[in-house]
Short mmCIF file of C-alpha atoms in Angstrom, two decimals:
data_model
loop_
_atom_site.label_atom_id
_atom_site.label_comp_id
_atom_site.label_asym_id
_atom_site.label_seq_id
_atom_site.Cartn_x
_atom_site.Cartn_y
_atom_site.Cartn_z
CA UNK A 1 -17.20 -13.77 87.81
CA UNK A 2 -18.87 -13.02 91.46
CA UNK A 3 -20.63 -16.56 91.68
CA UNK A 4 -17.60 -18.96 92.59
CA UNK A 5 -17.99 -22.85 93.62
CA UNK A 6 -16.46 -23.08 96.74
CA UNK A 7 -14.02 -25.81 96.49
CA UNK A 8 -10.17 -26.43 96.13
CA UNK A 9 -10.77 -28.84 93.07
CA UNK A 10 -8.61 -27.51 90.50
CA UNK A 11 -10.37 -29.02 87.30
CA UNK A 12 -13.84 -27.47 88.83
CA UNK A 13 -11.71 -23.94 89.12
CA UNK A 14 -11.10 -24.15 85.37
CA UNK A 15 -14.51 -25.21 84.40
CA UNK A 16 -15.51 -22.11 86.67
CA UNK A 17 -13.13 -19.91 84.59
CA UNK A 18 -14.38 -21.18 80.97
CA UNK A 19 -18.26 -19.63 82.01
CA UNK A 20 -18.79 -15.92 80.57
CA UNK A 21 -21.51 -13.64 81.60
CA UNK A 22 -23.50 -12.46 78.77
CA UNK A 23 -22.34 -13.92 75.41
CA UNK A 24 -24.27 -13.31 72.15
CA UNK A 25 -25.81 -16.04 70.95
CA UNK A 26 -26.09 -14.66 67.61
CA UNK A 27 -23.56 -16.90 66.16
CA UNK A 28 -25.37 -19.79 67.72
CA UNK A 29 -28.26 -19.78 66.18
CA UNK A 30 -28.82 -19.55 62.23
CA UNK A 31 -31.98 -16.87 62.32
CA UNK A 32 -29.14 -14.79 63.84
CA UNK A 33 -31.12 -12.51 66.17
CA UNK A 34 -28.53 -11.32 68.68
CA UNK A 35 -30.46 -12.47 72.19
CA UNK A 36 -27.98 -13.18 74.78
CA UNK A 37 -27.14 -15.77 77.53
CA UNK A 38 -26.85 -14.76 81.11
CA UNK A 39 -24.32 -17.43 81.13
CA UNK A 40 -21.97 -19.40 78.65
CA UNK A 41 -19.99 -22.39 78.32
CA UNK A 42 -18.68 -24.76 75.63
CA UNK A 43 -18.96 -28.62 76.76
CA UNK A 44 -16.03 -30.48 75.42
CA UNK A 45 -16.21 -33.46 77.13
CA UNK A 46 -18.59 -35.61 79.65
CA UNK A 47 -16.32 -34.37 82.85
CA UNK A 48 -16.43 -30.50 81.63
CA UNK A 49 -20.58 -31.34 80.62
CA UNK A 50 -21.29 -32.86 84.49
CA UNK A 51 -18.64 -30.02 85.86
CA UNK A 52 -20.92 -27.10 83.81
CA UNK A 53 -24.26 -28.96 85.25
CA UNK A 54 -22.43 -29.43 88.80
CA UNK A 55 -21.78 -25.41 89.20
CA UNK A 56 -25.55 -24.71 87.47
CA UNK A 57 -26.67 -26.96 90.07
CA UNK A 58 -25.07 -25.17 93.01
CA UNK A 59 -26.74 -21.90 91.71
CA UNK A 60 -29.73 -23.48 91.29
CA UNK A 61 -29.70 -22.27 87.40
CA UNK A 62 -31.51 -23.16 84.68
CA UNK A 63 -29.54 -24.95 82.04
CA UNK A 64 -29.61 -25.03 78.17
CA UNK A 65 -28.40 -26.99 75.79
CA UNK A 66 -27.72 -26.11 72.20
CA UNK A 67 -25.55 -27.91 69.21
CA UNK A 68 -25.83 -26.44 65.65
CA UNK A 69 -28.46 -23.85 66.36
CA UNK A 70 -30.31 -24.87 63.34
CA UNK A 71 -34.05 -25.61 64.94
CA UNK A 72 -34.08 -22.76 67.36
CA UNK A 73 -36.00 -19.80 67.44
CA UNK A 74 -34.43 -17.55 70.29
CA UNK A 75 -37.02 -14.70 70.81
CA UNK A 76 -35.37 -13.13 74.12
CA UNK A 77 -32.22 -13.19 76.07
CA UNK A 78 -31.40 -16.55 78.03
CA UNK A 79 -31.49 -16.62 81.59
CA UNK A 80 -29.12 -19.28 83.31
CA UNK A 81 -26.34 -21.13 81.92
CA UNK A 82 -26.51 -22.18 78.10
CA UNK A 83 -23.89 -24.98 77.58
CA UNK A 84 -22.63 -25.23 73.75
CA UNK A 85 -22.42 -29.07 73.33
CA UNK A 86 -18.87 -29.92 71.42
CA UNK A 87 -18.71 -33.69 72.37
CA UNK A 88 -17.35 -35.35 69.78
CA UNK A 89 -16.20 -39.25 68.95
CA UNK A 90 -17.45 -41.54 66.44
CA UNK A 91 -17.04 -45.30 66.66
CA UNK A 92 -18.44 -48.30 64.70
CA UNK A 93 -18.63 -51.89 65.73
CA UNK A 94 -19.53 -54.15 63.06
CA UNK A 95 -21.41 -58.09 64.13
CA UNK A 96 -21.10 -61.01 62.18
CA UNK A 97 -24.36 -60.77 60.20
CA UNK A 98 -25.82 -57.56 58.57
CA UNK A 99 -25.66 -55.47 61.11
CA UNK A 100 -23.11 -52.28 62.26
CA UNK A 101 -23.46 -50.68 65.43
CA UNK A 102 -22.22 -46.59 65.15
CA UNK A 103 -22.00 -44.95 68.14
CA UNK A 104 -21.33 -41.25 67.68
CA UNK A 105 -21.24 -38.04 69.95
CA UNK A 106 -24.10 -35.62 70.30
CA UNK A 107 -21.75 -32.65 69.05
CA UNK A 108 -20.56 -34.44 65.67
CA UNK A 109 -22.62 -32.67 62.70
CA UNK A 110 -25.00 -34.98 61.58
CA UNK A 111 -24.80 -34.47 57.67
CA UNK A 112 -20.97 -35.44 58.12
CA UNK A 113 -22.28 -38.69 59.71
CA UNK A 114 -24.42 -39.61 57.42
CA UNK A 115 -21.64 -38.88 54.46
CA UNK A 116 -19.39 -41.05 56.73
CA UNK A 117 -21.66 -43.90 56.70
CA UNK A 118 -21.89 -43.60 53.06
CA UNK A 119 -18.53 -43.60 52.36
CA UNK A 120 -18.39 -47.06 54.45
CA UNK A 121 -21.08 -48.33 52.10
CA UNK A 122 -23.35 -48.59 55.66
CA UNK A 123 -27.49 -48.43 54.71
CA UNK A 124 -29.91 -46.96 56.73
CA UNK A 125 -29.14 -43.56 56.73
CA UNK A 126 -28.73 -42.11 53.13
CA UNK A 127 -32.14 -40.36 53.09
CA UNK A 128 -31.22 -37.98 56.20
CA UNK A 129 -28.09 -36.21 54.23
CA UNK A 130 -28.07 -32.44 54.74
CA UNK A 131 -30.34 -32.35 57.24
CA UNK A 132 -28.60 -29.29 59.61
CA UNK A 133 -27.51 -30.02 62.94
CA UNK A 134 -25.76 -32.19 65.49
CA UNK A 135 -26.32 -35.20 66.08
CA UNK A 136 -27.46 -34.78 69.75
CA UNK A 137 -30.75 -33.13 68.32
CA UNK A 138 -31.71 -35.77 65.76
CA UNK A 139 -33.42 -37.88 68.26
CA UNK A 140 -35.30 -34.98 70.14
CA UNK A 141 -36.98 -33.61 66.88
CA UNK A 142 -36.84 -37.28 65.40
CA UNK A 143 -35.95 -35.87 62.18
CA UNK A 144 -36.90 -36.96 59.18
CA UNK A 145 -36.92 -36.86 55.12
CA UNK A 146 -37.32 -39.32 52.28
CA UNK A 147 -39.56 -41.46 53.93
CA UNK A 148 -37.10 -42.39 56.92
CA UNK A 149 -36.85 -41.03 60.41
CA UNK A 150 -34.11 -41.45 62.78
CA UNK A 151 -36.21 -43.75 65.16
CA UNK A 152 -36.37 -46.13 62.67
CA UNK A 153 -32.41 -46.94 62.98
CA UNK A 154 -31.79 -45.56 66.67
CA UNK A 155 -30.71 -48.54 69.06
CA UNK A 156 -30.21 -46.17 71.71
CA UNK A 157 -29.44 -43.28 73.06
CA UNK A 158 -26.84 -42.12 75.98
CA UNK A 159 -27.74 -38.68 78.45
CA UNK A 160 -27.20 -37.39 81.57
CA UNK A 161 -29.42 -36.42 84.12
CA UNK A 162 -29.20 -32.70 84.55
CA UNK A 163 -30.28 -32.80 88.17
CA UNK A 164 -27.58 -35.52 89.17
CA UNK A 165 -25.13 -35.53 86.34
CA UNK A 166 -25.48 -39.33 86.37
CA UNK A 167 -24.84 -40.55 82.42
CA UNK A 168 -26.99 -43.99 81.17
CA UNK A 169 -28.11 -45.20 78.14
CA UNK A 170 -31.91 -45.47 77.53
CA UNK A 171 -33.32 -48.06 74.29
CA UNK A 172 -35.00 -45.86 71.43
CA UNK A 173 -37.98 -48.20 71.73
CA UNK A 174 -38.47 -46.47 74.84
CA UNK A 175 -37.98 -42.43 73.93
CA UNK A 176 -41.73 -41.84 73.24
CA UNK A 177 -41.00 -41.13 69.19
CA UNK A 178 -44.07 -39.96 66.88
CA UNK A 179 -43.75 -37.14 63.97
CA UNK A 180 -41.01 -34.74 65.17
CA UNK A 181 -41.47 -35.26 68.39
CA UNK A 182 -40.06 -37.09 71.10
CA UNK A 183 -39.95 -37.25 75.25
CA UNK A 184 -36.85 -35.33 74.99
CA UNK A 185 -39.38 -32.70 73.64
CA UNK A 186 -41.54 -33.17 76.30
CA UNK A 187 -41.62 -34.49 79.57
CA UNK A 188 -37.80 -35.09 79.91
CA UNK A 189 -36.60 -31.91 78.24
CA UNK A 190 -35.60 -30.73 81.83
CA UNK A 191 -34.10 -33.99 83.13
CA UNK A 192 -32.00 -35.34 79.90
CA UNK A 193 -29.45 -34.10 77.73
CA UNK A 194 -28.52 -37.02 75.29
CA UNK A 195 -24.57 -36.87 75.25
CA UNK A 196 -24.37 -39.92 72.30
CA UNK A 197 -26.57 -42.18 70.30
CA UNK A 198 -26.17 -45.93 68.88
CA UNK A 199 -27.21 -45.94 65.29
CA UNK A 200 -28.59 -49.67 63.87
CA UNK A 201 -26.90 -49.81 60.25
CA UNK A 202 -27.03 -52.76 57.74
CA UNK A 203 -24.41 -53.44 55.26
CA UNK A 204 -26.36 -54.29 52.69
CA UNK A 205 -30.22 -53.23 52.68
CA UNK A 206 -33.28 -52.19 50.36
CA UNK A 207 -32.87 -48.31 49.05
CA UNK A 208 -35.74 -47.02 49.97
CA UNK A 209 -36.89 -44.31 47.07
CA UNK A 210 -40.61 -44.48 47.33
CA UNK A 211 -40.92 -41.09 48.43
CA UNK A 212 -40.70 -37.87 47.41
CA UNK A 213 -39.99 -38.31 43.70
CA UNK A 214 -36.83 -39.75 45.24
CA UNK A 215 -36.66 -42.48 42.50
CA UNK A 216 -37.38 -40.17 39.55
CA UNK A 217 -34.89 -37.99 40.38
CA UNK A 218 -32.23 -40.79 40.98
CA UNK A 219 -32.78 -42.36 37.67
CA UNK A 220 -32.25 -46.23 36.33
CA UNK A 221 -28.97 -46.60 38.32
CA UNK A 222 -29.51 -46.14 41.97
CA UNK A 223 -27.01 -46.99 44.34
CA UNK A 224 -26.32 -46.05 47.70
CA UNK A 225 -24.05 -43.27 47.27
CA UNK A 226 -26.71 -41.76 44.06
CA UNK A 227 -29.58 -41.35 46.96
CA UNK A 228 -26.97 -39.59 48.90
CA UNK A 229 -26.01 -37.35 46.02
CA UNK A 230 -29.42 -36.73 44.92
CA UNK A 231 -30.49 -36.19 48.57
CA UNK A 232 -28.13 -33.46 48.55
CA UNK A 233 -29.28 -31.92 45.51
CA UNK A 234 -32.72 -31.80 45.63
CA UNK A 235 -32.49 -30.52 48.96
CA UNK A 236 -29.79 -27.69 47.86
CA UNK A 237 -32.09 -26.49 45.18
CA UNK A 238 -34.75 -26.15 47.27
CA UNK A 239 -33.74 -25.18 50.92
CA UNK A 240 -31.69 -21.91 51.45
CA UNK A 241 -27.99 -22.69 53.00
CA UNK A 242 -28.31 -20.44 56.42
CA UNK A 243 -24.86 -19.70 55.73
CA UNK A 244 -25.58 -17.90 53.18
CA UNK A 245 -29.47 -16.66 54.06
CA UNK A 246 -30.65 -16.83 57.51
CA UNK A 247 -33.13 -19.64 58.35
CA UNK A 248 -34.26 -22.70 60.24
CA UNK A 249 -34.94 -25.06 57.45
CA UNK A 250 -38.63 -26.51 58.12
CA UNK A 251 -40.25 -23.78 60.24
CA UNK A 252 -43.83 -25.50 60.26
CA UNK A 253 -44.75 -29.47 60.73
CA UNK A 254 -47.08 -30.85 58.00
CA UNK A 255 -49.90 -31.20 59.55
CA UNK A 256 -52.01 -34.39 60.04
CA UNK A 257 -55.83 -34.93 59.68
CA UNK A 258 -58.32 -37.28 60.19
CA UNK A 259 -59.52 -39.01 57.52
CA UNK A 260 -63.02 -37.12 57.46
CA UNK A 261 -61.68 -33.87 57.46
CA UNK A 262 -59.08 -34.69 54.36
CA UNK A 263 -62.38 -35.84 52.35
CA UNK A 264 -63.72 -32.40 53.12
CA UNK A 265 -60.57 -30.55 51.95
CA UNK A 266 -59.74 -32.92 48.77
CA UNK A 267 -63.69 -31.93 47.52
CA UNK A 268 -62.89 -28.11 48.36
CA UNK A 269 -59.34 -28.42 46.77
CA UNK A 270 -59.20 -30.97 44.32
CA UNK A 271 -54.89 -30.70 43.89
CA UNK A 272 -54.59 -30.83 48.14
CA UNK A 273 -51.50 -32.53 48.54
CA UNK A 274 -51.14 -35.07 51.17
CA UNK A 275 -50.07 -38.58 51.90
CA UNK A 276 -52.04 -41.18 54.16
CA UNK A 277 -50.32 -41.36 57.37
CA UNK A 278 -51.41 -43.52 60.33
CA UNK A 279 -55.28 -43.55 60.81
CA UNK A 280 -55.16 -40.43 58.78
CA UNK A 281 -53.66 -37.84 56.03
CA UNK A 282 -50.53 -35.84 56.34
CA UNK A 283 -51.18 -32.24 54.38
CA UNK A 284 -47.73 -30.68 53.04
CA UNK A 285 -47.54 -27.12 54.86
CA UNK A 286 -45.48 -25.44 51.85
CA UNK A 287 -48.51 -26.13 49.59
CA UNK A 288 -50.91 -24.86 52.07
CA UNK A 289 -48.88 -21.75 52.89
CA UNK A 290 -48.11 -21.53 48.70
CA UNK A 291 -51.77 -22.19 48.39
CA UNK A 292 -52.53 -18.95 50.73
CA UNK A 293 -50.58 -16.79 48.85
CA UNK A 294 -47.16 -16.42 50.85
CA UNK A 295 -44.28 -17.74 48.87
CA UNK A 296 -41.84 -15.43 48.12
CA UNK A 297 -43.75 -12.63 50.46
CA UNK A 298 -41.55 -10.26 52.49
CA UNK A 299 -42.28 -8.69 55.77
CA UNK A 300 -40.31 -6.13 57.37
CA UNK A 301 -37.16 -8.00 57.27
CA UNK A 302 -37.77 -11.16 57.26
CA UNK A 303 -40.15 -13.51 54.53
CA UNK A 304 -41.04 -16.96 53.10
CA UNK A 305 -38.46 -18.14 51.26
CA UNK A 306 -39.19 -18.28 47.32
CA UNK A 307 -38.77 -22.02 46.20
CA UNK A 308 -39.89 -23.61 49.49
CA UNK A 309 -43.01 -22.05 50.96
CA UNK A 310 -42.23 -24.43 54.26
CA UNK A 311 -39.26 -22.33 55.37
CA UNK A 312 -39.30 -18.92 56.70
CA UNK A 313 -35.75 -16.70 56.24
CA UNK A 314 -34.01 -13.74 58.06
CA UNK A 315 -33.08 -11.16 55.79
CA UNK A 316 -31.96 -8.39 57.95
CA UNK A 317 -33.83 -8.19 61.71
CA UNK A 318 -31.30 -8.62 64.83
CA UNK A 319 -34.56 -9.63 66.99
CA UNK A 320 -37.63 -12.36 66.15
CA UNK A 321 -40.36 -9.84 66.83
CA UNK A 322 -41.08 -9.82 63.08
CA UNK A 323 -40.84 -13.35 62.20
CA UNK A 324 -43.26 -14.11 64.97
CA UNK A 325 -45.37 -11.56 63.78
CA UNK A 326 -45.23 -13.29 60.27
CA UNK A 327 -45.64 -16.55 61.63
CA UNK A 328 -49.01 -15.45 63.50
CA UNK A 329 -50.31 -14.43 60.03
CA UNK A 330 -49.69 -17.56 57.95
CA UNK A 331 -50.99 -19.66 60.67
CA UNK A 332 -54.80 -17.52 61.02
CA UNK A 333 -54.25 -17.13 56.92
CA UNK A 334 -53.76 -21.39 56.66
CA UNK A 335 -56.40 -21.35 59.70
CA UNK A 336 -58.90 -19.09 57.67
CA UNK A 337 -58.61 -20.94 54.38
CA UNK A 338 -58.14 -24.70 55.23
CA UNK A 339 -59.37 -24.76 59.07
CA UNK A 340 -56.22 -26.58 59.88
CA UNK A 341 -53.55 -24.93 62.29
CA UNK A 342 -50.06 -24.88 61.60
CA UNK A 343 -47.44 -25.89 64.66
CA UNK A 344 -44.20 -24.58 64.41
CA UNK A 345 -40.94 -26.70 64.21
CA UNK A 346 -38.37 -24.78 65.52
CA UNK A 347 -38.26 -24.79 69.43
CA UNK A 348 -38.49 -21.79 71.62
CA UNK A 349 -36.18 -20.18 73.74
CA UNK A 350 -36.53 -19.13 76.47
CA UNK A 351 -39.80 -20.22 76.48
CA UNK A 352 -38.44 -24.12 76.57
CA UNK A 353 -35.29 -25.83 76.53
CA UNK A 354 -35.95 -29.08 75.17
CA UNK A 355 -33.67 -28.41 71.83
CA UNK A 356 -29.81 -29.55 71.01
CA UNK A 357 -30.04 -28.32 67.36
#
């Protein structure tokens, strides 16, 4: 490597030698397409993460963090330094009432700590199984499923200022959460990369099964460990592994309405399926996008996915040109038919680098 740190420091000289020039990211990112990153590293640890941001810094490169891959869309190659976070650690602290603090890393995957929390009989997170991705990312997309979204049991959450590698804990009350969104999204995406969170878990605590079908599917007996398992099941019959088929899971938000325009729409479509959210009405974007004829479509070499019009699959392209290309034509198809516009899920790059997925 040309660019070298100018120091004697012997750890920095080995976080120096663990950056490679142009890496693939196609193995980092479960659409697949092979974009590249002008530089690479793998963060390990909180000294090797403020090391990576130190020599970034003294380049005056950009910087992007990514975890599991599994809510990006990379659509060209990556300029600057993209650091792979690995951090890893989980740690529980249980109080004398209800209530279990977790702490865990922003590289642990966050389906194995929600099975782990399961298997200690901890509530709170059950709904959020199989959801792909580290745990680093659940708080910047505030994910969600079943009814629950990770706000609702996030105490807080640890980062690090890119700019001065400083590392402080911030409350979740105070992260700007809405529908999968977040200021980690937004206006800090360039200043913060969350390093840990502290999860708020009870140890004993209402299931909640109001959504979804979630309580039809469970049947007469449920227990903790059933929502799990039927969590995991519903969400296995309907969502394509992207081990096995290239995708992103969700690739569009379900869009919200006011309460005047979802009067409009339930007169002109009688079955519109939505759920009152807020002041207004959530609309589910598979059943728009089924609705507008695209489930099961194909496109070049990529499609919608056949059981979940909602998610958007890879079958064979090594770039994104197509599946933006398809995504341009659901949204003015939805658009045309419904006048309500679609907003994709999956962040950006290198267009922004707000995403840990």
């Amino acid at each position: 490597m040309n660019m070298r740190f100018n120091t004697d420091d012997v750890f920095a000289q080995r976080i120096e030698s663990s950056i490679q020039e142009n890496v693939s990211l196609a193995t980092y990112n479960t659409f697949r397409f092979n974009y590249s990153a002008e530089y690479f590293a793998i963060a390990e640890s909180l000294d090797s993460l403020k090391a990576l941001l130190a020599w970034a810094n003294h380049f005056q490169l950009t910087v992007t963090m990514i975890g599991g891959g599994s809510n990006l869309l990379i659509s060209a190659d990556v300029s600057g330094l993209v650091i792979l976070n690995r951090l890893t650690g989980i740690s529980a602290r249980e109080h004398s009432g209800n209530l279990v603090s977790l702490t865990v890393a922003a590289g642990e995957s966050w389906h194995q700590v929600v099975k782990y929390a399961v298997e200690q009989k901890w509530y709170g997170i059950e709904n959020l199984a199989l959801i792909p991705g580290t745990t680093g990312a659940a708080p910047v997309q505030n994910i969600g499923a079943y009814g629950v979204e990770i706000k609702d049991v996030l105490a807080r959450v640890q980062v690090i200022n890119r700019n001065t590698g400083d590392v402080y804990w911030i409350n979740g009350r105070d992260c700007g959460f809405s529908y999968r969104d977040s200021f980690f999204k937004g206006m800090w995406k360039d200043v913060f990369f969350i390093t840990s969170v502290e999860l708020s878990l009870k140890k004993q605590a209402e299931l909640l099964l109001s959504y979804g079908g979630l309580s039809e599917s469970i049947g007469e007996r449920p227990s903790l460990q059933a929502v799990f398992d039927t969590v995991c099941r519903v969400r296995s019959e309907k969502l394509p592994d992207p081990v096995v088929l290239a995708n992103s899971g969700s690739f569009f938000k379900n869009p919200i309405v006011s309460q005047a325009q979802h009067s409009e729409l339930k007169e002109r479509f009688p079955n519109l399926v939505s759920f009152p959210f807020e002041e207004g009405f959530k609309l589910a974007a598979g059943w728009l996008i089924d609705q507008a004829g695209w489930r099961g479509k194909q496109y070049k070499g990529v499609g919608v996915y056949e059981k979940q019009a909602l998610v958007l699959v890879n079958h064979s392209e090594t770039n994104a040109a197509a599946l933006l290309e398809l995504e341009a034509k659901i949204k003015r198809s939805v658009l045309e038919m419904y006048s309500v516009e679609l907003e994709r899920e999956p962040v950006q790059l290198p267009l922004c680098r707000e995403s840990q997925q």
